[in-house]
Amino acid sequence: MMNLAALVRARDAGKAKPELMVALSRDAIARREPAIKAFAHVAAHPEVAKDGPMAGIALGVKDILDTYDQPTSYGSPAYAGHHPRIDSAIVNLARRRGATIIGKTTTTEFAYFQPTETVNPHNPAHTPGGSSSGSAAAVAAGMIPAAIGTQTGGSVIRPAAYCGIAGYKPSYRLLPTTGMKAFAPSLDTIGLFAASVENVALLAALLTGRDLAFNANEMPVVPSSIRVGVYRCGMLKSADPAMRAALNKAADMAADAGFDVGEIGEPEAMARASEAHSTIEAYEAGLACGPDLARFPDLLSPLLLNTLVEGQDISPQDYDAARRLAKRGRATTTALFGEVDILLTPSAPSAAPLGLNLTGDPRFNKLWTLMGTPAVNIPGFKNENGMPLGIQAVARFGQDKMLLAVAALLERALLLDRAFWG
Amino acid sequence: MMNLAALVRARDAGKAKPELMVALSRDAIARREPAIKAFAHVAAHPEVAKDGPMAGIALGVKDILDTYDQPTSYGSPAYAGHHPRIDSAIVNLARRRGATIIGKTTTTEFAYFQPTETVNPHNPAHTPGGSSSGSAAAVAAGMIPAAIGTQTGGSVIRPAAYCGIAGYKPSYRLLPTTGMKAFAPSLDTIGLFAASVENVALLAALLTGRDLAFNANEMPVVPSSIRVGVYRCGMLKSADPAMRAALNKAADMAADAGFDVGEIGEPEAMARASEAHSTIEAYEAGLACGPDLARFPDLLSPLLLNTLVEGQDISPQDYDAARRLAKRGRATTTALFGEVDILLTPSAPSAAPLGLNLTGDPRFNKLWTLMGTPAVNIPGFKNENGMPLGIQAVARFGQDKMLLAVAALLERALLLDRAFWG
């Protein structure tokens, strides 16, 4: 995989020009893309900025985000060849920082569940996950050092886990969603992908100008002062044995690394909030994508069409009740993060399922999307077949930097563990 | 003005067909539009539904909201002749209920401050207010019974007040903003206009299917159980004498109508939140409209361009600090609405200012937009020149029905007062 931090260091030391950095990605795409199918479109003549914190970074952008100079199809035949008038806000921000938009990465239809053709770089018979399928696969296949995706259910954390890379869903509204094809606006969140947690933190820092990055030798956290809780939620029993073993291993490693590790039970209000996600998502999608349902019903998949029709049948009273559950869940989540700094959970019930006709299960992600809390996929675990397993770390709203630093320390502990013990 | 409730009653009694109802508006537009200039576009052959709760309602839609079959220019030469691929969510919702989209009403550039050509129907030398200039003026001029607008600062309540009609800014996210040209997404709110508060409540009920309407003879509130507070905020001294007199009169009428009336001081946290609005708005606009600034800098007004450039210069730290002030303000607002049910404030510092080169001052509206609380402009007051003055009623988040009912009772008390005393 491409190491974003190493590329940026080489550039800043005058050892790699932006043109060369982008050319590396163009070569890698030419070699790997025919097998991986991670791109909906590759820029023919991408602009390369000479200056700016992201100069030379070849960024893949999920095709759910508008670009004025590359077609934007939202994973749907209804938008084949669509050319938006302007960029999405996040793409504009990346360009202002000097990034090169190298191409549009595949998305499931409207970032819902209808799959793309993209395969998992670790085994092409397995799904890369969704909905940010192409963003995760393109980074995992070593074609690009960084990609942008979105999460409304589990669409950043899950594909990152399935593809064995770092995925970061920031606190709600840390990154702007304007110019994203809206699905459920109170849930829609922009997220980032890179090879490692350190890289994804650097990407976030370069993009936002926020103090989110860290030097590996000067971490902004002291492990003994950080309370890490293994989140013993009811749905944990639905995770497969390899995933439960990985979670236990992550907890052991956290303890070995000096963190204050314990177990955290699932508050009832958070279990109920997790269940409320589907109602909120479907109701809002019925509104946000109602115009598509009206205009292009024949061009929508049956899966999406049914969700929108059902969403339009949800009463405002049921939606309000679900929002009240979410509100109570948020208050409880905030209180819980008074007792613990980091929660660890599976990123998904298992490694990437076999087959390309489904994109996997977001059940471990939906609550945190609804809560607006930052979440990171820590890569590096594997199941018995060598397929990646991801552990999700979650922190309180706004604690993005602490979360990224802790996740990076755990990732490093895992790498050292593997280096020593195989 | 056109009475929406009377039209709907006539339709439901079989006395007015939807085609006739729409024809009434087409005739009125033909007569009045040349003088008022409230429309950016009038539909040549508008579809009229036979069925649906909004069948026959000729709805004006602010030209900041996408329509697939009518040009959508966002008040900007950068979007002259722009044809979005699909409707905005709110327009689609209105069509699903059977409404006729009779035309696009004028908006200031990107719903910011650069004015339209629209004049105030009460005196064409005065601004109708902004940014929903055309929506307010078209209803006030009797061309249409109902219109949709948006508010990010004071763009619903202010033009409603200046034009002497009812304006309703619902609780945040009660109406969907997808397909609205985003300016500051955490503030952007869809709002409604109609001749009276009863009419605007009916419009909200028909559009959403929510229980928001009421029968004038069976009001859902008992005045003696409702605590009405005159909000004595610091900026009240900036309201002109006529407006301060109108506020006192509204308080007296509320007491006469049996409400439990008192005065409420301004909590420090709410004053500070009000000041935080500008930072939040400019920072988010710098992101949301950054793509426009990049693509069409020469087609933006200097006023908008400067705001976007300045917004992009605001640091994330300053934005976060402003958001924290807003969060504290929301907690204080919620606590305040434990002591009082309705707050009364001016809708604007004065009646509509003379001249068409400015759209007036949103200072009395920005706090409530940021707080996400529902607000209603109660029309019917006048200054010494006969220009309309509006009083703003505000309630706790989610208390939209109670707010609309109380505002309707106050509006009726005012009408009776005027009928008896001139």
Short mmCIF file of C-alpha atoms in Angstrom, two decimals, chain A residues 10-408:
data_model
loop_
_atom_site.label_atom_id
_atom_site.label_comp_id
_atom_site.label_asym_id
_atom_site.label_seq_id
_atom_site.Cartn_x
_atom_site.Cartn_y
_atom_site.Cartn_z
CA ALA A 10 9.61 12.91 0.81
CA ARG A 11 7.86 15.83 -0.86
CA ASP A 12 8.59 18.20 1.99
CA ALA A 13 12.25 17.11 1.96
CA GLY A 14 12.42 17.91 -1.75
CA LYS A 15 12.89 14.25 -2.68
CA ALA A 16 9.62 13.77 -4.55
CA LYS A 17 7.89 16.30 -6.75
CA PRO A 18 4.08 16.41 -6.81
CA GLU A 19 4.09 15.30 -10.47
CA LEU A 20 6.04 12.17 -9.57
CA MET A 21 3.78 11.35 -6.63
CA VAL A 22 0.72 11.52 -8.87
CA ALA A 23 2.51 9.54 -11.60
CA LEU A 24 3.11 6.73 -9.08
CA SER A 25 -0.63 6.44 -8.60
CA ARG A 26 -1.36 6.62 -12.31
CA ASP A 27 1.04 3.74 -12.91
CA ALA A 28 -0.43 1.70 -10.06
CA ILE A 29 -3.95 2.30 -11.36
CA ALA A 30 -2.94 1.19 -14.85
CA ARG A 31 -1.59 -2.07 -13.40
CA ARG A 32 -4.19 -2.90 -10.73
CA GLU A 33 -7.47 -1.34 -11.80
CA PRO A 34 -8.44 -3.95 -14.43
CA ALA A 35 -8.56 -6.59 -11.70
CA ILE A 36 -9.94 -4.49 -8.81
CA LYS A 37 -12.52 -2.28 -10.60
CA ALA A 38 -12.36 0.34 -7.88
CA PHE A 39 -12.87 3.37 -10.12
CA ALA A 40 -16.04 4.65 -11.74
CA HIS A 41 -13.85 7.12 -13.63
CA VAL A 42 -10.14 7.90 -13.82
CA ALA A 43 -9.12 11.46 -14.70
CA ALA A 44 -7.46 11.58 -18.11
CA HIS A 45 -5.32 14.64 -17.38
CA PRO A 46 -5.51 15.34 -13.67
CA GLU A 47 -4.30 18.74 -12.52
CA VAL A 48 -1.27 18.62 -10.25
CA ALA A 49 -0.71 21.60 -7.97
CA LYS A 50 2.84 22.72 -7.25
CA ASP A 51 2.00 24.02 -3.79
CA GLY A 52 -0.29 23.37 -0.91
CA PRO A 53 -0.31 20.89 1.96
CA MET A 54 -1.91 18.22 -0.25
CA ALA A 55 0.16 18.89 -3.39
CA GLY A 56 1.01 15.59 -5.04
CA ILE A 57 -1.58 13.58 -3.11
CA ALA A 58 -3.59 11.53 -5.60
CA LEU A 59 -6.99 11.45 -3.94
CA GLY A 60 -9.75 9.03 -4.87
CA VAL A 61 -13.22 10.51 -4.38
CA LYS A 62 -16.30 8.35 -3.90
CA ASP A 63 -18.66 8.84 -6.81
CA ILE A 64 -21.41 9.97 -4.44
CA LEU A 65 -19.63 13.35 -4.25
CA ASP A 66 -19.98 15.95 -7.00
CA THR A 67 -17.02 16.85 -9.23
CA TYR A 68 -17.46 19.44 -11.96
CA ASP A 69 -14.76 18.02 -14.22
CA GLN A 70 -15.43 14.30 -13.89
CA PRO A 71 -18.76 12.55 -14.33
CA THR A 72 -20.68 11.89 -11.13
CA SER A 73 -23.13 8.98 -11.29
CA TYR A 74 -23.93 8.18 -7.63
CA GLY A 75 -23.66 4.47 -8.55
CA SER A 76 -26.93 4.75 -10.46
CA PRO A 77 -27.86 4.40 -14.15
CA ALA A 78 -30.24 7.32 -13.51
CA TYR A 79 -27.16 9.55 -13.35
CA ALA A 80 -25.03 7.97 -16.07
CA GLY A 81 -22.89 10.73 -17.58
CA HIS A 82 -24.16 13.32 -15.11
CA HIS A 83 -21.93 16.41 -14.92
CA PRO A 84 -22.62 18.57 -11.85
CA ARG A 85 -22.06 22.29 -12.28
CA ILE A 86 -19.72 22.59 -9.30
CA ASP A 87 -17.67 20.41 -6.99
CA SER A 88 -18.86 19.11 -3.67
CA ALA A 89 -17.55 21.13 -0.72
CA ILE A 90 -15.09 18.42 0.35
CA VAL A 91 -13.62 18.11 -3.16
CA ASN A 92 -13.28 21.88 -3.39
CA LEU A 93 -11.56 21.90 0.00
CA ALA A 94 -9.14 19.19 -1.14
CA ARG A 95 -8.35 21.10 -4.34
CA ARG A 96 -7.77 24.30 -2.37
CA ARG A 97 -5.17 22.37 -0.33
CA GLY A 98 -3.51 21.26 -3.56
CA ALA A 99 -4.78 17.67 -3.83
CA THR A 100 -5.13 15.97 -7.21
CA ILE A 101 -8.52 14.38 -7.81
CA ILE A 102 -7.18 11.26 -9.54
CA GLY A 103 -10.56 9.67 -10.11
CA LYS A 104 -14.01 8.79 -8.84
CA THR A 105 -14.16 5.60 -6.80
CA THR A 106 -17.13 3.28 -7.06
CA THR A 107 -20.12 3.61 -4.78
CA THR A 108 -23.10 1.38 -4.29
CA GLU A 109 -26.28 2.88 -5.76
CA PHE A 110 -26.94 6.14 -3.83
CA ALA A 111 -24.54 4.75 -1.18
CA TYR A 112 -27.15 2.18 -0.16
CA PHE A 113 -26.76 -1.59 -0.60
CA GLN A 114 -26.85 -2.40 -4.33
CA PRO A 115 -23.24 -3.52 -4.97
CA THR A 116 -20.62 -2.32 -7.43
CA GLU A 117 -18.32 -4.57 -9.50
CA THR A 118 -15.39 -3.81 -7.21
CA VAL A 119 -13.61 -6.81 -5.69
CA ASN A 120 -11.75 -7.19 -2.43
CA PRO A 121 -8.00 -6.81 -3.09
CA HIS A 122 -7.29 -9.58 -0.55
CA ASN A 123 -9.46 -12.09 -2.43
CA PRO A 124 -11.46 -11.15 -5.51
CA ALA A 125 -14.22 -13.60 -4.61
CA HIS A 126 -15.09 -11.48 -1.57
CA THR A 127 -16.90 -8.17 -1.34
CA PRO A 128 -14.82 -5.09 -0.51
CA GLY A 129 -17.79 -3.93 1.57
CA GLY A 130 -19.91 -0.89 0.88
CA SER A 131 -20.98 1.67 0.23
CA SER A 132 -17.53 3.27 -0.15
CA SER A 133 -16.38 0.14 -2.00
CA GLY A 134 -14.00 1.75 -4.46
CA SER A 135 -12.37 4.12 -1.98
CA ALA A 136 -11.44 1.26 0.35
CA ALA A 137 -10.37 -1.14 -2.42
CA ALA A 138 -8.27 1.45 -4.28
CA VAL A 139 -6.27 2.26 -1.14
CA ALA A 140 -5.98 -1.40 -0.15
CA ALA A 141 -4.77 -2.35 -3.64
CA GLY A 142 -2.00 0.24 -3.41
CA MET A 143 -3.34 2.40 -6.21
CA ILE A 144 -3.73 5.62 -4.20
CA PRO A 145 -2.52 6.84 -0.81
CA ALA A 146 -5.82 8.40 0.27
CA ALA A 147 -9.52 8.39 -0.50
CA ILE A 148 -12.73 10.08 0.55
CA GLY A 149 -15.92 8.16 1.30
CA THR A 150 -19.17 8.63 3.15
CA GLN A 151 -21.04 6.80 5.91
CA THR A 152 -24.78 6.87 6.63
CA GLY A 153 -24.91 3.39 8.21
CA GLY A 154 -21.49 1.72 8.17
CA SER A 155 -20.09 2.71 4.79
CA VAL A 156 -16.63 3.88 5.87
CA ILE A 157 -15.73 1.63 8.80
CA ARG A 158 -17.03 -1.60 7.22
CA PRO A 159 -15.22 -1.45 3.84
CA ALA A 160 -12.05 -0.27 5.61
CA ALA A 161 -12.26 -3.33 7.85
CA TYR A 162 -13.00 -5.72 4.98
CA CYS A 163 -10.10 -4.31 2.93
CA GLY A 164 -7.63 -4.16 5.83
CA ILE A 165 -6.98 -0.43 5.86
CA ALA A 166 -7.67 2.49 8.18
CA GLY A 167 -11.03 4.21 7.92
CA TYR A 168 -12.02 7.29 9.88
CA LYS A 169 -15.55 8.59 10.36
CA PRO A 170 -15.09 12.00 12.01
CA SER A 171 -17.42 13.67 14.47
CA TYR A 172 -20.63 14.73 12.73
CA ARG A 173 -20.11 17.88 10.61
CA LEU A 174 -16.33 17.95 11.01
CA LEU A 175 -16.23 17.56 7.20
CA PRO A 176 -18.85 19.28 4.99
CA THR A 177 -21.45 17.18 3.16
CA THR A 178 -22.67 19.83 0.69
CA GLY A 179 -22.56 18.33 -2.81
CA MET A 180 -22.86 14.77 -1.55
CA LYS A 181 -25.90 12.94 -2.91
CA ALA A 182 -28.01 13.11 0.24
CA PHE A 183 -29.58 9.95 1.61
CA ALA A 184 -30.34 10.64 5.27
CA PRO A 185 -28.99 14.10 6.09
CA SER A 186 -28.96 13.73 9.87
CA LEU A 187 -26.71 10.67 9.41
CA ASP A 188 -24.71 11.41 6.24
CA THR A 189 -21.06 11.81 7.21
CA ILE A 190 -17.90 12.25 5.13
CA GLY A 191 -15.11 9.81 6.02
CA LEU A 192 -11.49 9.15 5.06
CA PHE A 193 -9.39 6.16 4.04
CA ALA A 194 -5.64 5.55 4.09
CA ALA A 195 -3.28 2.63 4.65
CA SER A 196 -2.76 3.21 8.37
CA VAL A 197 -4.28 5.17 11.22
CA GLU A 198 -1.31 7.53 11.26
CA ASN A 199 -1.92 8.16 7.56
CA VAL A 200 -5.62 8.78 7.92
CA ALA A 201 -4.97 11.23 10.75
CA LEU A 202 -2.46 13.06 8.57
CA LEU A 203 -5.00 13.14 5.74
CA ALA A 204 -7.60 14.67 8.06
CA ALA A 205 -5.12 17.27 9.30
CA LEU A 206 -3.99 18.28 5.80
CA LEU A 207 -7.57 18.53 4.59
CA THR A 208 -9.05 20.47 7.48
CA GLY A 209 -6.13 22.44 8.87
CA ARG A 210 -7.08 20.98 12.26
CA ASP A 211 -4.57 19.73 14.78
CA LEU A 212 -5.32 16.03 14.18
CA ALA A 213 -1.99 14.58 13.08
CA PHE A 214 0.81 13.37 15.31
CA ASN A 215 4.41 12.40 15.16
CA ALA A 216 4.92 8.71 15.90
CA ASN A 217 7.60 9.59 18.43
CA GLU A 218 5.58 12.24 20.23
CA MET A 219 2.11 10.88 20.74
CA PRO A 220 -0.39 13.29 22.29
CA VAL A 221 -1.71 10.67 24.74
CA VAL A 222 -0.25 8.81 27.70
CA PRO A 223 -1.67 5.27 27.65
CA SER A 224 -2.01 4.92 31.42
CA SER A 225 -4.29 7.97 31.49
CA ILE A 226 -6.66 6.54 28.87
CA ARG A 227 -9.54 4.28 29.90
CA VAL A 228 -10.28 1.77 27.14
CA GLY A 229 -13.52 -0.21 27.41
CA VAL A 230 -14.43 -3.32 25.48
CA TYR A 231 -18.06 -2.65 24.61
CA ARG A 232 -20.07 -5.73 25.57
CA CYS A 233 -23.16 -4.90 23.54
CA GLY A 234 -25.91 -7.45 22.97
CA MET A 235 -25.11 -7.89 19.29
CA LEU A 236 -21.57 -8.99 20.11
CA LYS A 237 -22.86 -12.56 20.09
CA SER A 238 -23.62 -12.12 16.39
CA ALA A 239 -19.91 -11.60 15.63
CA ASP A 240 -18.12 -14.73 14.43
CA PRO A 241 -15.50 -16.48 16.61
CA ALA A 242 -12.56 -15.00 14.70
CA MET A 243 -13.92 -11.50 15.25
CA ARG A 244 -14.57 -12.10 18.94
CA ALA A 245 -11.02 -13.43 19.25
CA ALA A 246 -9.67 -10.32 17.50
CA LEU A 247 -11.58 -8.09 19.93
CA ASN A 248 -10.14 -9.96 22.89
CA LYS A 249 -6.69 -9.73 21.37
CA ALA A 250 -7.11 -5.97 20.87
CA ALA A 251 -8.07 -5.64 24.53
CA ASP A 252 -5.05 -7.67 25.64
CA MET A 253 -2.75 -5.59 23.46
CA ALA A 254 -4.24 -2.39 24.83
CA ALA A 255 -3.53 -3.61 28.37
CA ASP A 256 0.00 -4.62 27.39
CA ALA A 257 0.50 -1.17 25.86
CA GLY A 258 -0.32 0.36 29.23
CA PHE A 259 -3.90 1.50 28.68
CA ASP A 260 -6.39 1.21 31.52
CA VAL A 261 -8.56 -1.55 30.04
CA GLY A 262 -11.92 -2.78 31.27
CA GLU A 263 -15.28 -3.98 30.07
CA ILE A 264 -18.30 -1.75 29.49
CA GLY A 265 -21.85 -3.04 29.46
CA GLU A 266 -24.40 -1.76 26.97
CA PRO A 267 -26.78 0.86 28.39
CA GLU A 268 -30.39 0.15 27.44
CA ALA A 269 -30.77 3.64 25.92
CA MET A 270 -27.91 2.96 23.51
CA ALA A 271 -29.32 -0.40 22.44
CA ARG A 272 -32.63 1.29 21.70
CA ALA A 273 -30.95 4.15 19.83
CA SER A 274 -29.14 1.63 17.66
CA GLU A 275 -32.50 0.13 16.70
CA ALA A 276 -33.87 3.61 15.89
CA HIS A 277 -31.28 4.12 13.15
CA SER A 278 -33.24 2.24 10.47
CA THR A 279 -36.41 4.28 10.96
CA ILE A 280 -34.53 7.58 10.85
CA GLU A 281 -32.56 6.52 7.78
CA ALA A 282 -35.58 5.25 5.82
CA TYR A 283 -37.80 8.24 6.67
CA GLU A 284 -35.13 10.75 5.69
CA ALA A 285 -34.24 8.79 2.53
CA GLY A 286 -37.92 8.81 1.54
CA LEU A 287 -37.73 12.60 1.61
CA ALA A 288 -34.20 13.17 0.29
CA CYS A 289 -34.52 10.65 -2.56
CA GLY A 290 -38.24 11.16 -3.09
CA PRO A 291 -37.44 13.31 -6.15
CA ASP A 292 -35.50 10.39 -7.69
CA LEU A 293 -38.31 7.98 -6.95
CA ALA A 294 -40.70 10.34 -8.70
CA ARG A 295 -38.50 10.91 -11.75
CA PHE A 296 -36.65 7.62 -12.36
CA PRO A 297 -38.54 4.77 -10.67
CA ASP A 298 -37.53 2.35 -13.42
CA LEU A 299 -33.85 3.15 -13.04
CA LEU A 300 -33.68 2.35 -9.31
CA SER A 301 -32.88 -1.12 -8.01
CA PRO A 302 -35.83 -2.93 -6.40
CA LEU A 303 -33.91 -2.85 -3.11
CA LEU A 304 -33.57 0.93 -3.12
CA LEU A 305 -37.03 1.52 -4.52
CA ASN A 306 -38.63 -0.54 -1.77
CA THR A 307 -36.67 1.27 0.91
CA LEU A 308 -37.79 4.64 -0.42
CA VAL A 309 -41.42 3.59 -0.73
CA GLU A 310 -41.37 2.16 2.79
CA GLY A 311 -39.60 5.26 4.06
CA GLN A 312 -42.36 7.45 2.64
CA ASP A 313 -44.89 5.32 4.52
CA ILE A 314 -43.29 5.94 7.91
CA SER A 315 -45.42 8.40 9.86
CA PRO A 316 -43.96 11.62 11.26
CA GLN A 317 -44.94 10.31 14.70
CA ASP A 318 -42.81 7.19 14.27
CA TYR A 319 -39.94 9.28 12.97
CA ASP A 320 -40.21 11.68 15.92
CA ALA A 321 -40.27 8.72 18.32
CA ALA A 322 -37.09 7.37 16.71
CA ARG A 323 -35.46 10.79 16.99
CA ARG A 324 -36.36 10.92 20.69
CA LEU A 325 -34.68 7.51 21.17
CA ALA A 326 -31.62 8.90 19.38
CA LYS A 327 -31.61 11.96 21.61
CA ARG A 328 -31.78 9.83 24.76
CA GLY A 329 -29.06 7.61 23.31
CA ARG A 330 -26.84 10.63 22.75
CA ALA A 331 -27.26 11.81 26.33
CA THR A 332 -26.40 8.31 27.56
CA THR A 333 -23.43 8.07 25.20
CA THR A 334 -22.09 11.38 26.48
CA ALA A 335 -22.49 10.16 30.05
CA LEU A 336 -20.78 6.85 29.21
CA PHE A 337 -17.80 8.74 27.80
CA GLY A 338 -17.45 10.29 31.23
CA GLU A 339 -16.56 6.79 32.50
CA VAL A 340 -14.42 5.63 29.58
CA ASP A 341 -12.38 7.37 26.89
CA ILE A 342 -12.37 4.77 24.12
CA LEU A 343 -14.78 1.98 23.32
CA LEU A 344 -13.63 -1.01 21.31
CA THR A 345 -16.09 -3.03 19.23
CA PRO A 346 -15.91 -5.15 16.08
CA SER A 347 -15.99 -3.06 12.90
CA ALA A 348 -18.25 -5.75 11.36
CA PRO A 349 -19.57 -9.16 12.41
CA SER A 350 -16.83 -10.97 10.47
CA ALA A 351 -14.28 -10.57 7.69
CA ALA A 352 -15.57 -9.70 4.22
CA PRO A 353 -18.25 -12.22 3.24
CA LEU A 354 -17.79 -14.41 0.19
CA GLY A 355 -19.53 -13.13 -2.94
CA LEU A 356 -20.03 -9.80 -4.66
CA ASN A 357 -23.81 -9.68 -4.50
CA LEU A 358 -23.96 -8.24 -0.97
CA THR A 359 -21.77 -5.66 0.76
CA GLY A 360 -21.91 -6.94 4.33
CA ASP A 361 -23.54 -5.86 7.54
CA PRO A 362 -23.31 -2.38 9.15
CA ARG A 363 -24.85 -3.40 12.47
CA PHE A 364 -21.77 -2.45 14.52
CA ASN A 365 -21.56 0.98 12.89
CA LYS A 366 -25.07 2.38 12.79
CA LEU A 367 -25.23 3.48 16.42
CA TRP A 368 -22.07 5.59 16.17
CA THR A 369 -23.22 7.20 12.94
CA LEU A 370 -26.46 8.15 14.66
CA MET A 371 -24.63 9.37 17.77
CA GLY A 372 -22.28 11.52 15.66
CA THR A 373 -19.27 10.16 17.58
CA PRO A 374 -15.93 9.72 15.82
CA ALA A 375 -14.94 6.15 14.91
CA VAL A 376 -11.81 4.57 13.45
CA ASN A 377 -11.21 1.16 11.92
CA ILE A 378 -7.97 -0.30 13.24
CA PRO A 379 -6.66 -2.70 10.61
CA GLY A 380 -4.15 -5.50 10.99
CA PHE A 381 -6.13 -8.44 12.37
CA LYS A 382 -6.83 -11.51 10.22
CA ASN A 383 -9.12 -14.50 10.28
CA GLU A 384 -8.18 -18.14 9.66
CA ASN A 385 -8.23 -17.59 5.88
CA GLY A 386 -5.98 -14.56 6.04
CA MET A 387 -8.82 -12.13 5.38
CA PRO A 388 -8.65 -8.80 7.23
CA LEU A 389 -10.60 -8.21 10.42
CA GLY A 390 -11.08 -4.71 11.74
CA ILE A 391 -11.57 -3.41 15.26
CA GLN A 392 -13.54 -0.22 15.68
CA ALA A 393 -12.50 2.38 18.22
CA VAL A 394 -15.03 5.05 19.21
CA ALA A 395 -14.70 8.19 21.32
CA ARG A 396 -16.83 11.04 22.53
CA PHE A 397 -18.02 13.69 20.04
CA GLY A 398 -15.17 16.09 19.35
CA GLN A 399 -12.43 13.81 20.74
CA ASP A 400 -11.17 12.97 17.26
CA LYS A 401 -7.50 13.62 17.93
CA MET A 402 -7.36 11.50 21.07
CA LEU A 403 -9.21 8.71 19.25
CA LEU A 404 -6.84 8.75 16.28
CA ALA A 405 -3.79 8.74 18.55
CA VAL A 406 -5.04 5.81 20.63
CA ALA A 407 -6.02 3.87 17.51
CA ALA A 408 -2.54 4.50 16.07
#
